[in-house]
mmCIF file of C-alpha atoms in Angstrom:
data_model
loop_
_atom_site.group_PDB
_atom_site.id
_atom_site.type_symbol
_atom_site.label_atom_id
_atom_site.label_comp_id
_atom_site.label_asym_id
_atom_site.label_seq_id
_atom_site.Cartn_x
_atom_site.Cartn_y
_atom_site.Cartn_z
ATOM 1 C CA MET A 33 0.000 0.000 0.000
ATOM 2 C CA THR A 34 1.425 3.377 -0.988
ATOM 3 C CA GLY A 35 1.616 6.470 1.193
ATOM 4 C CA THR A 36 -1.132 7.988 -0.925
ATOM 5 C CA ASP A 37 -3.357 4.967 -0.271
ATOM 6 C CA LEU A 38 -2.677 5.194 3.465
ATOM 7 C CA ALA A 39 -3.515 8.905 3.465
ATOM 8 C CA ALA A 40 -6.769 8.218 1.635
ATOM 9 C CA GLN A 41 -7.591 5.428 4.070
ATOM 10 C CA ASP A 42 -7.047 7.693 7.075
ATOM 11 C CA ALA A 43 -8.815 10.733 5.596
ATOM 12 C CA PRO A 44 -12.083 11.721 7.302
ATOM 13 C CA PRO A 45 -15.248 11.047 5.315
ATOM 14 C CA ALA A 46 -16.549 13.915 3.186
ATOM 15 C CA ARG A 47 -19.323 15.982 4.683
ATOM 16 C CA PRO A 48 -22.723 15.248 3.141
ATOM 17 C CA GLY A 49 -23.292 17.665 0.280
ATOM 18 C CA ALA A 50 -19.666 18.818 0.231
ATOM 19 C CA PRO A 51 -18.288 19.287 -3.298
ATOM 20 C CA ALA A 52 -15.755 16.697 -4.455
ATOM 21 C CA VAL A 53 -12.453 18.386 -5.249
ATOM 22 C CA SER A 54 -9.929 16.877 -7.630
ATOM 23 C CA GLY A 55 -6.871 18.012 -9.520
ATOM 24 C CA ALA A 56 -9.154 18.998 -12.390
ATOM 25 C CA THR A 57 -11.466 21.179 -10.280
ATOM 26 C CA ARG A 58 -11.901 24.745 -11.549
ATOM 27 C CA LEU A 59 -11.673 27.483 -8.942
ATOM 28 C CA TYR A 60 -13.708 30.594 -8.190
ATOM 29 C CA ALA A 61 -13.163 32.973 -5.266
ATOM 30 C CA VAL A 62 -15.298 35.596 -3.539
ATOM 31 C CA LEU A 63 -13.225 38.473 -2.142
ATOM 32 C CA GLY A 64 -14.323 40.617 0.774
ATOM 33 C CA ASP A 65 -13.443 42.253 4.089
ATOM 34 C CA PRO A 66 -15.158 40.851 6.113
ATOM 35 C CA VAL A 67 -16.015 37.645 4.277
ATOM 36 C CA ALA A 68 -17.678 35.420 6.901
ATOM 37 C CA GLN A 69 -21.105 36.779 5.953
ATOM 38 C CA VAL A 70 -20.984 35.913 2.246
ATOM 39 C CA GLN A 71 -23.806 33.712 0.960
ATOM 40 C CA ALA A 72 -22.472 33.091 -2.557
ATOM 41 C CA PRO A 73 -20.651 29.805 -1.755
ATOM 42 C CA ALA A 74 -23.832 28.313 -0.298
ATOM 43 C CA MET A 75 -25.701 29.174 -3.506
ATOM 44 C CA LEU A 76 -23.148 28.647 -6.268
ATOM 45 C CA ASN A 77 -21.542 25.420 -5.029
ATOM 46 C CA PRO A 78 -24.906 23.576 -5.096
ATOM 47 C CA LEU A 79 -25.448 25.047 -8.575
ATOM 48 C CA PHE A 80 -22.106 23.611 -9.714
ATOM 49 C CA ALA A 81 -23.205 20.237 -8.323
ATOM 50 C CA ARG A 82 -26.590 20.362 -10.091
ATOM 51 C CA LEU A 83 -24.943 21.258 -13.392
ATOM 52 C CA GLY A 84 -22.285 18.572 -13.014
ATOM 53 C CA THR A 85 -19.591 21.261 -13.161
ATOM 54 C CA ASP A 86 -16.286 20.331 -11.528
ATOM 55 C CA ALA A 87 -15.792 23.676 -9.795
ATOM 56 C CA ILE A 88 -15.825 25.207 -6.345
ATOM 57 C CA LEU A 89 -16.288 28.756 -5.007
ATOM 58 C CA VAL A 90 -14.322 29.633 -1.862
ATOM 59 C CA PRO A 91 -14.309 32.766 0.336
ATOM 60 C CA VAL A 92 -11.071 34.763 0.404
ATOM 61 C CA HIS A 93 -10.594 37.394 3.137
ATOM 62 C CA VAL A 94 -8.622 40.293 1.641
ATOM 63 C CA ARG A 95 -7.836 43.595 3.314
ATOM 64 C CA PRO A 96 -8.056 46.679 1.060
ATOM 65 C CA GLY A 97 -4.317 47.243 1.276
ATOM 66 C CA ASP A 98 -3.660 43.723 -0.027
ATOM 67 C CA LEU A 99 -5.727 43.930 -3.235
ATOM 68 C CA ASP A 100 -2.752 44.984 -5.363
ATOM 69 C CA THR A 101 -0.952 41.740 -4.588
ATOM 70 C CA THR A 102 -3.888 39.364 -4.079
ATOM 71 C CA VAL A 103 -5.969 40.018 -7.209
ATOM 72 C CA PRO A 104 -3.109 39.903 -9.762
ATOM 73 C CA GLY A 105 -1.852 36.782 -7.975
ATOM 74 C CA LEU A 106 -5.230 35.079 -8.256
ATOM 75 C CA GLN A 107 -5.515 36.109 -11.891
ATOM 76 C CA ARG A 108 -2.277 34.190 -12.548
ATOM 77 C CA VAL A 109 -3.729 30.966 -11.104
ATOM 78 C CA ARG A 110 -4.379 29.033 -14.301
ATOM 79 C CA ASN A 111 -7.299 26.956 -12.998
ATOM 80 C CA LEU A 112 -9.112 29.979 -11.524
ATOM 81 C CA ASP A 113 -11.920 31.065 -13.849
ATOM 82 C CA GLY A 114 -13.620 33.894 -11.986
ATOM 83 C CA LEU A 115 -13.899 36.212 -9.018
ATOM 84 C CA LEU A 116 -16.908 37.520 -7.148
ATOM 85 C CA ILE A 117 -16.373 40.793 -5.311
ATOM 86 C CA THR A 118 -18.112 42.000 -2.170
ATOM 87 C CA VAL A 119 -17.744 44.852 0.337
ATOM 88 C CA PRO A 120 -15.586 46.973 0.308
ATOM 89 C CA HIS A 121 -13.766 46.085 -2.918
ATOM 90 C CA LYS A 122 -16.345 46.545 -5.694
ATOM 91 C CA ALA A 123 -15.118 49.914 -6.928
ATOM 92 C CA ASP A 124 -11.428 49.181 -6.460
ATOM 93 C CA CYS A 125 -11.518 45.841 -8.303
ATOM 94 C CA LEU A 126 -12.753 47.441 -11.514
ATOM 95 C CA ARG A 127 -9.168 48.400 -12.354
ATOM 96 C CA PHE A 128 -8.141 44.745 -12.622
ATOM 97 C CA ALA A 129 -10.391 44.196 -15.652
ATOM 98 C CA ASP A 130 -9.401 44.426 -19.302
ATOM 99 C CA GLU A 131 -13.002 44.817 -20.499
ATOM 100 C CA ILE A 132 -15.843 46.494 -18.605
ATOM 101 C CA SER A 133 -19.588 46.086 -19.198
ATOM 102 C CA PRO A 134 -21.935 49.080 -19.469
ATOM 103 C CA ALA A 135 -23.454 48.286 -16.047
ATOM 104 C CA ALA A 136 -20.034 48.203 -14.397
ATOM 105 C CA ARG A 137 -18.848 51.314 -16.216
ATOM 106 C CA LEU A 138 -21.930 53.339 -15.267
ATOM 107 C CA SER A 139 -21.857 52.258 -11.631
ATOM 108 C CA GLY A 140 -18.084 52.539 -11.364
ATOM 109 C CA SER A 141 -17.902 49.127 -9.690
ATOM 110 C CA ALA A 142 -17.836 45.387 -10.343
ATOM 111 C CA ASN A 143 -19.049 42.372 -8.413
ATOM 112 C CA ALA A 144 -17.890 39.720 -10.893
ATOM 113 C CA LEU A 145 -14.783 39.200 -13.013
ATOM 114 C CA ARG A 146 -14.216 36.297 -15.384
ATOM 115 C CA ARG A 147 -11.276 35.092 -17.404
ATOM 116 C CA GLY A 148 -12.015 34.906 -21.134
ATOM 117 C CA PRO A 149 -10.619 32.261 -23.494
ATOM 118 C CA ASP A 150 -7.978 34.782 -24.572
ATOM 119 C CA GLY A 151 -6.866 35.359 -20.962
ATOM 120 C CA ARG A 152 -8.414 38.819 -20.748
ATOM 121 C CA TRP A 153 -10.513 39.629 -17.694
ATOM 122 C CA HIS A 154 -14.096 40.854 -18.110
ATOM 123 C CA ALA A 155 -15.897 42.833 -15.369
ATOM 124 C CA ASP A 156 -19.619 43.206 -14.772
ATOM 125 C CA ASN A 157 -21.914 44.192 -11.929
ATOM 126 C CA PHE A 158 -25.086 42.190 -11.284
ATOM 127 C CA ASP A 159 -26.030 43.697 -7.898
ATOM 128 C CA GLY A 160 -28.425 46.154 -9.480
ATOM 129 C CA ALA A 161 -30.026 43.645 -11.823
ATOM 130 C CA GLY A 162 -30.433 41.180 -8.954
ATOM 131 C CA PHE A 163 -31.989 43.827 -6.726
ATOM 132 C CA VAL A 164 -34.499 44.943 -9.375
ATOM 133 C CA ARG A 165 -35.394 41.345 -10.226
ATOM 134 C CA GLY A 166 -35.882 40.644 -6.517
ATOM 135 C CA LEU A 167 -38.284 43.567 -6.197
ATOM 136 C CA ARG A 168 -40.276 42.393 -9.199
ATOM 137 C CA ALA A 169 -40.389 38.802 -7.936
ATOM 138 C CA ALA A 170 -41.879 40.096 -4.682
ATOM 139 C CA GLY A 171 -44.615 41.948 -6.595
ATOM 140 C CA HIS A 172 -43.148 45.454 -6.491
ATOM 141 C CA ARG A 173 -42.939 47.687 -9.565
ATOM 142 C CA PRO A 174 -39.678 49.655 -9.695
ATOM 143 C CA GLU A 175 -40.528 51.106 -13.103
ATOM 144 C CA THR A 176 -43.202 53.327 -11.529
ATOM 145 C CA ALA A 177 -41.459 53.976 -8.197
ATOM 146 C CA THR A 178 -39.652 56.830 -6.551
ATOM 147 C CA VAL A 179 -36.700 55.377 -4.635
ATOM 148 C CA CYS A 180 -34.272 56.793 -2.102
ATOM 149 C CA VAL A 181 -31.015 54.862 -1.741
ATOM 150 C CA ALA A 182 -28.621 55.067 1.202
ATOM 151 C CA GLY A 183 -25.115 54.327 -0.054
ATOM 152 C CA ALA A 184 -23.218 55.319 -3.192
ATOM 153 C CA GLY A 185 -20.555 52.621 -2.954
ATOM 154 C CA GLY A 186 -20.172 49.603 -5.204
ATOM 155 C CA ALA A 187 -23.529 47.958 -4.510
ATOM 156 C CA GLY A 188 -25.420 51.226 -4.078
ATOM 157 C CA SER A 189 -24.221 52.696 -7.363
ATOM 158 C CA ALA A 190 -25.116 49.482 -9.215
ATOM 159 C CA ILE A 191 -28.592 49.513 -7.676
ATOM 160 C CA VAL A 192 -29.085 53.164 -8.648
ATOM 161 C CA VAL A 193 -28.129 52.359 -12.264
ATOM 162 C CA ALA A 194 -30.476 49.364 -12.445
ATOM 163 C CA LEU A 195 -33.365 51.314 -10.945
ATOM 164 C CA LEU A 196 -32.865 54.085 -13.495
ATOM 165 C CA LEU A 197 -32.744 51.528 -16.294
ATOM 166 C CA ALA A 198 -36.018 50.096 -14.960
ATOM 167 C CA GLY A 199 -37.669 53.524 -15.112
ATOM 168 C CA ALA A 200 -37.554 54.632 -11.467
ATOM 169 C CA ARG A 201 -36.765 58.107 -10.188
ATOM 170 C CA VAL A 202 -33.884 57.880 -7.703
ATOM 171 C CA THR A 203 -32.444 60.008 -4.925
ATOM 172 C CA VAL A 204 -29.184 58.868 -3.327
ATOM 173 C CA TRP A 205 -27.233 59.926 -0.267
ATOM 174 C CA ASP A 206 -24.072 58.801 1.527
ATOM 175 C CA THR A 207 -21.852 59.984 4.357
ATOM 176 C CA ASP A 208 -19.248 60.489 1.626
ATOM 177 C CA THR A 209 -20.966 63.402 -0.123
ATOM 178 C CA ALA A 210 -18.232 63.698 -2.770
ATOM 179 C CA ARG A 211 -18.906 60.108 -3.829
ATOM 180 C CA VAL A 212 -22.626 60.858 -4.169
ATOM 181 C CA HIS A 213 -22.007 63.882 -6.343
ATOM 182 C CA ARG A 214 -19.581 61.977 -8.572
ATOM 183 C CA LEU A 215 -22.204 59.276 -9.086
ATOM 184 C CA VAL A 216 -24.994 61.751 -9.859
ATOM 185 C CA GLU A 217 -22.783 63.749 -12.234
ATOM 186 C CA ARG A 218 -21.889 60.533 -14.069
ATOM 187 C CA LEU A 219 -25.495 59.385 -14.429
ATOM 188 C CA ALA A 220 -27.401 62.647 -14.899
ATOM 189 C CA PRO A 221 -26.491 63.114 -18.602
ATOM 190 C CA THR A 222 -27.995 59.702 -19.409
ATOM 191 C CA TRP A 223 -31.070 60.163 -17.179
ATOM 192 C CA PRO A 224 -31.645 63.931 -16.914
ATOM 193 C CA GLY A 225 -33.990 64.921 -14.107
ATOM 194 C CA ARG A 226 -34.335 61.370 -12.750
ATOM 195 C CA VAL A 227 -31.351 61.068 -10.396
ATOM 196 C CA HIS A 228 -30.581 63.444 -7.528
ATOM 197 C CA ALA A 229 -28.315 63.774 -4.517
ATOM 198 C CA ALA A 230 -29.664 64.408 -1.011
ATOM 199 C CA ASP A 231 -28.441 64.730 2.561
ATOM 200 C CA GLY A 232 -30.687 61.940 3.844
ATOM 201 C CA PRO A 233 -33.922 60.036 3.238
ATOM 202 C CA VAL A 234 -36.650 61.771 1.241
ATOM 203 C CA ASP A 235 -40.289 60.887 0.633
ATOM 204 C CA ALA A 236 -40.323 57.873 -1.661
ATOM 205 C CA ASP A 237 -42.129 54.659 -2.451
ATOM 206 C CA VAL A 238 -39.032 52.593 -1.581
ATOM 207 C CA ALA A 239 -36.170 53.304 0.830
ATOM 208 C CA VAL A 240 -33.065 51.138 0.339
ATOM 209 C CA ASN A 241 -30.107 50.455 2.591
ATOM 210 C CA ALA A 242 -27.254 49.800 0.158
ATOM 211 C CA THR A 243 -24.526 50.239 2.799
ATOM 212 C CA PRO A 244 -22.777 47.561 4.904
ATOM 213 C CA LEU A 245 -24.493 48.901 8.051
ATOM 214 C CA GLY A 246 -26.279 45.967 9.633
ATOM 215 C CA LEU A 247 -23.574 43.352 9.113
ATOM 216 C CA ARG A 248 -22.427 43.760 12.718
ATOM 217 C CA PRO A 249 -24.742 43.684 15.757
ATOM 218 C CA ASP A 250 -23.473 47.046 17.030
ATOM 219 C CA ASP A 251 -23.887 48.905 13.723
ATOM 220 C CA PRO A 252 -26.085 52.019 13.823
ATOM 221 C CA LEU A 253 -29.144 52.126 11.583
ATOM 222 C CA PRO A 254 -28.407 53.588 8.123
ATOM 223 C CA PHE A 255 -31.589 55.673 8.512
ATOM 224 C CA THR A 256 -34.538 55.791 10.893
ATOM 225 C CA PRO A 257 -37.725 54.247 9.484
ATOM 226 C CA ASP A 258 -39.990 56.290 11.753
ATOM 227 C CA ARG A 259 -39.224 59.348 9.592
ATOM 228 C CA LEU A 260 -40.508 57.684 6.430
ATOM 229 C CA ARG A 261 -44.015 58.226 5.174
ATOM 230 C CA PRO A 262 -46.580 55.464 5.818
ATOM 231 C CA GLY A 263 -46.461 52.634 3.301
ATOM 232 C CA THR A 264 -42.817 53.143 2.287
ATOM 233 C CA LEU A 265 -41.204 49.821 1.413
ATOM 234 C CA VAL A 266 -37.929 49.433 3.352
ATOM 235 C CA ALA A 267 -35.381 47.257 1.544
ATOM 236 C CA ASP A 268 -32.031 46.097 2.910
ATOM 237 C CA ILE A 269 -29.251 44.511 0.861
ATOM 238 C CA VAL A 270 -27.552 43.028 3.945
ATOM 239 C CA MET A 271 -28.173 39.289 3.718
ATOM 240 C CA LYS A 272 -26.909 38.039 7.063
ATOM 241 C CA PRO A 273 -28.735 38.390 9.348
ATOM 242 C CA ARG A 274 -31.837 38.064 7.166
ATOM 243 C CA ARG A 275 -33.925 40.197 9.550
ATOM 244 C CA THR A 276 -31.592 43.120 10.058
ATOM 245 C CA ALA A 277 -32.024 45.766 12.725
ATOM 246 C CA LEU A 278 -33.274 48.136 10.016
ATOM 247 C CA LEU A 279 -35.980 45.710 8.856
ATOM 248 C CA ALA A 280 -37.010 45.009 12.448
ATOM 249 C CA ALA A 281 -37.292 48.750 13.137
ATOM 250 C CA ALA A 282 -39.300 49.261 9.938
ATOM 251 C CA GLU A 283 -41.711 46.454 10.852
ATOM 252 C CA ALA A 284 -42.130 48.008 14.299
ATOM 253 C CA CYS A 285 -43.241 51.187 12.495
ATOM 254 C CA GLY A 286 -45.765 49.217 10.457
ATOM 255 C CA LEU A 287 -43.804 49.523 7.208
ATOM 256 C CA PRO A 288 -43.480 46.728 4.617
ATOM 257 C CA VAL A 289 -39.986 45.275 4.247
ATOM 258 C CA HIS A 290 -37.853 43.521 1.620
ATOM 259 C CA PRO A 291 -34.776 41.499 2.748
ATOM 260 C CA GLY A 292 -31.404 41.195 1.056
ATOM 261 C CA ALA A 293 -31.443 37.514 0.085
ATOM 262 C CA PRO A 294 -33.533 37.917 -3.121
ATOM 263 C CA MET A 295 -30.864 40.206 -4.601
ATOM 264 C CA LEU A 296 -28.340 37.358 -4.603
ATOM 265 C CA ALA A 297 -30.847 34.633 -5.447
ATOM 266 C CA GLU A 298 -31.909 36.534 -8.573
ATOM 267 C CA GLN A 299 -28.280 36.849 -9.687
ATOM 268 C CA LEU A 300 -27.794 33.098 -10.103
ATOM 269 C CA ALA A 301 -29.084 33.046 -13.684
ATOM 270 C CA LEU A 302 -26.864 36.027 -14.507
ATOM 271 C CA TYR A 303 -23.763 34.365 -13.026
ATOM 272 C CA ARG A 304 -24.653 31.181 -14.882
ATOM 273 C CA GLU A 305 -24.575 33.066 -18.195
ATOM 274 C CA PHE A 306 -21.606 35.290 -17.351
ATOM 275 C CA PHE A 307 -19.363 32.402 -16.306
ATOM 276 C CA ALA A 308 -20.611 30.119 -19.135
ATOM 277 C CA LEU A 309 -21.597 27.413 -16.662
ATOM 278 C CA ASP A 310 -23.827 25.734 -19.247
ATOM 279 C CA GLY A 311 -20.961 25.236 -21.669
ATOM 280 C CA PRO A 312 -19.086 27.171 -24.378
ATOM 281 C CA GLY A 313 -20.827 30.026 -26.112
ATOM 282 C CA THR A 314 -23.107 31.066 -23.245
ATOM 283 C CA GLY A 315 -20.815 33.361 -21.299
ATOM 284 C CA ALA A 316 -20.773 36.524 -23.384
ATOM 285 C CA PRO A 317 -22.465 39.400 -21.555
ATOM 286 C CA GLY A 318 -25.826 40.276 -23.089
ATOM 287 C CA PRO A 319 -28.676 42.690 -22.329
ATOM 288 C CA LEU A 320 -29.112 41.163 -18.850
ATOM 289 C CA ALA A 321 -25.750 42.589 -17.882
ATOM 290 C CA THR A 322 -27.359 45.996 -17.478
ATOM 291 C CA GLY A 323 -30.379 44.878 -15.505
ATOM 292 C CA GLY A 324 -32.473 43.371 -18.251
ATOM 293 C CA GLU A 325 -32.648 46.558 -20.323
ATOM 294 C CA PRO A 326 -30.553 47.594 -23.341
ATOM 295 C CA ALA A 327 -27.533 49.648 -22.429
ATOM 296 C CA PRO A 328 -27.918 53.385 -23.129
ATOM 297 C CA ALA A 329 -26.611 54.210 -26.600
ATOM 298 C CA ALA A 330 -24.223 56.799 -25.171
ATOM 299 C CA VAL A 331 -22.407 54.224 -23.065
ATOM 300 C CA GLU A 332 -19.270 52.682 -24.559
ATOM 301 C CA THR A 333 -19.258 48.898 -24.186
#
């Protein structure tokens, strides 16, 4: 019996449902700081299993100061096919792409990068499309809504773009006022009169927390629901915990709520296309890459 056989004999049994990993397994990584809260591995690894794809998605905890060494290093790993990006790296990771989709260019951020057959890296952002799809799946109509969004970072900017593409009128605010004004100035020429900056929540049909506030138990609320008008839908993109402090406070005020999980769940079909998980020829970004609507003609692809 060889040493390899002995090692296999002594190895603990695989956990039920755990993906089988071999030397041929393709790799994907989700980068964040923190990363313990990410839900993507629990959703994409079962998808790989259902599709019969020999691949695995793993969480990678990367501090902002380490991106310049970590991302280029991962991009040199020959059996790594893609990266998912979460807080706080979505804007910063855009610079590691060779080609950028209209959705990512407009929002100034990316939450997915894939390696093309030619070795070039393609960036896209599906946060906004997933959020809008999640609203629609829950019976809400963003195309007729006025929406106020807290947060002009990577996820927030992508959500603002997707809402505008869907037909909504959007007001956005952030503690970083310069970031808000840069976002509004970038989007206003494409959607004149439909996107505005503010110092805080305004009267709207939907109020969205698109900040990381709520990930930690001691986080302050991103805004106070008791100042919203009756009937305002309060949406949170934080996925863990599912019932965030903001949603609990909104429910206590009698307001309807929308949790963060649908935003990721609705992105699965988009990731499936983007990463060509159904086989060759299905991975080229299409109209869905900008939230299900054609990209504005003025936007360079």
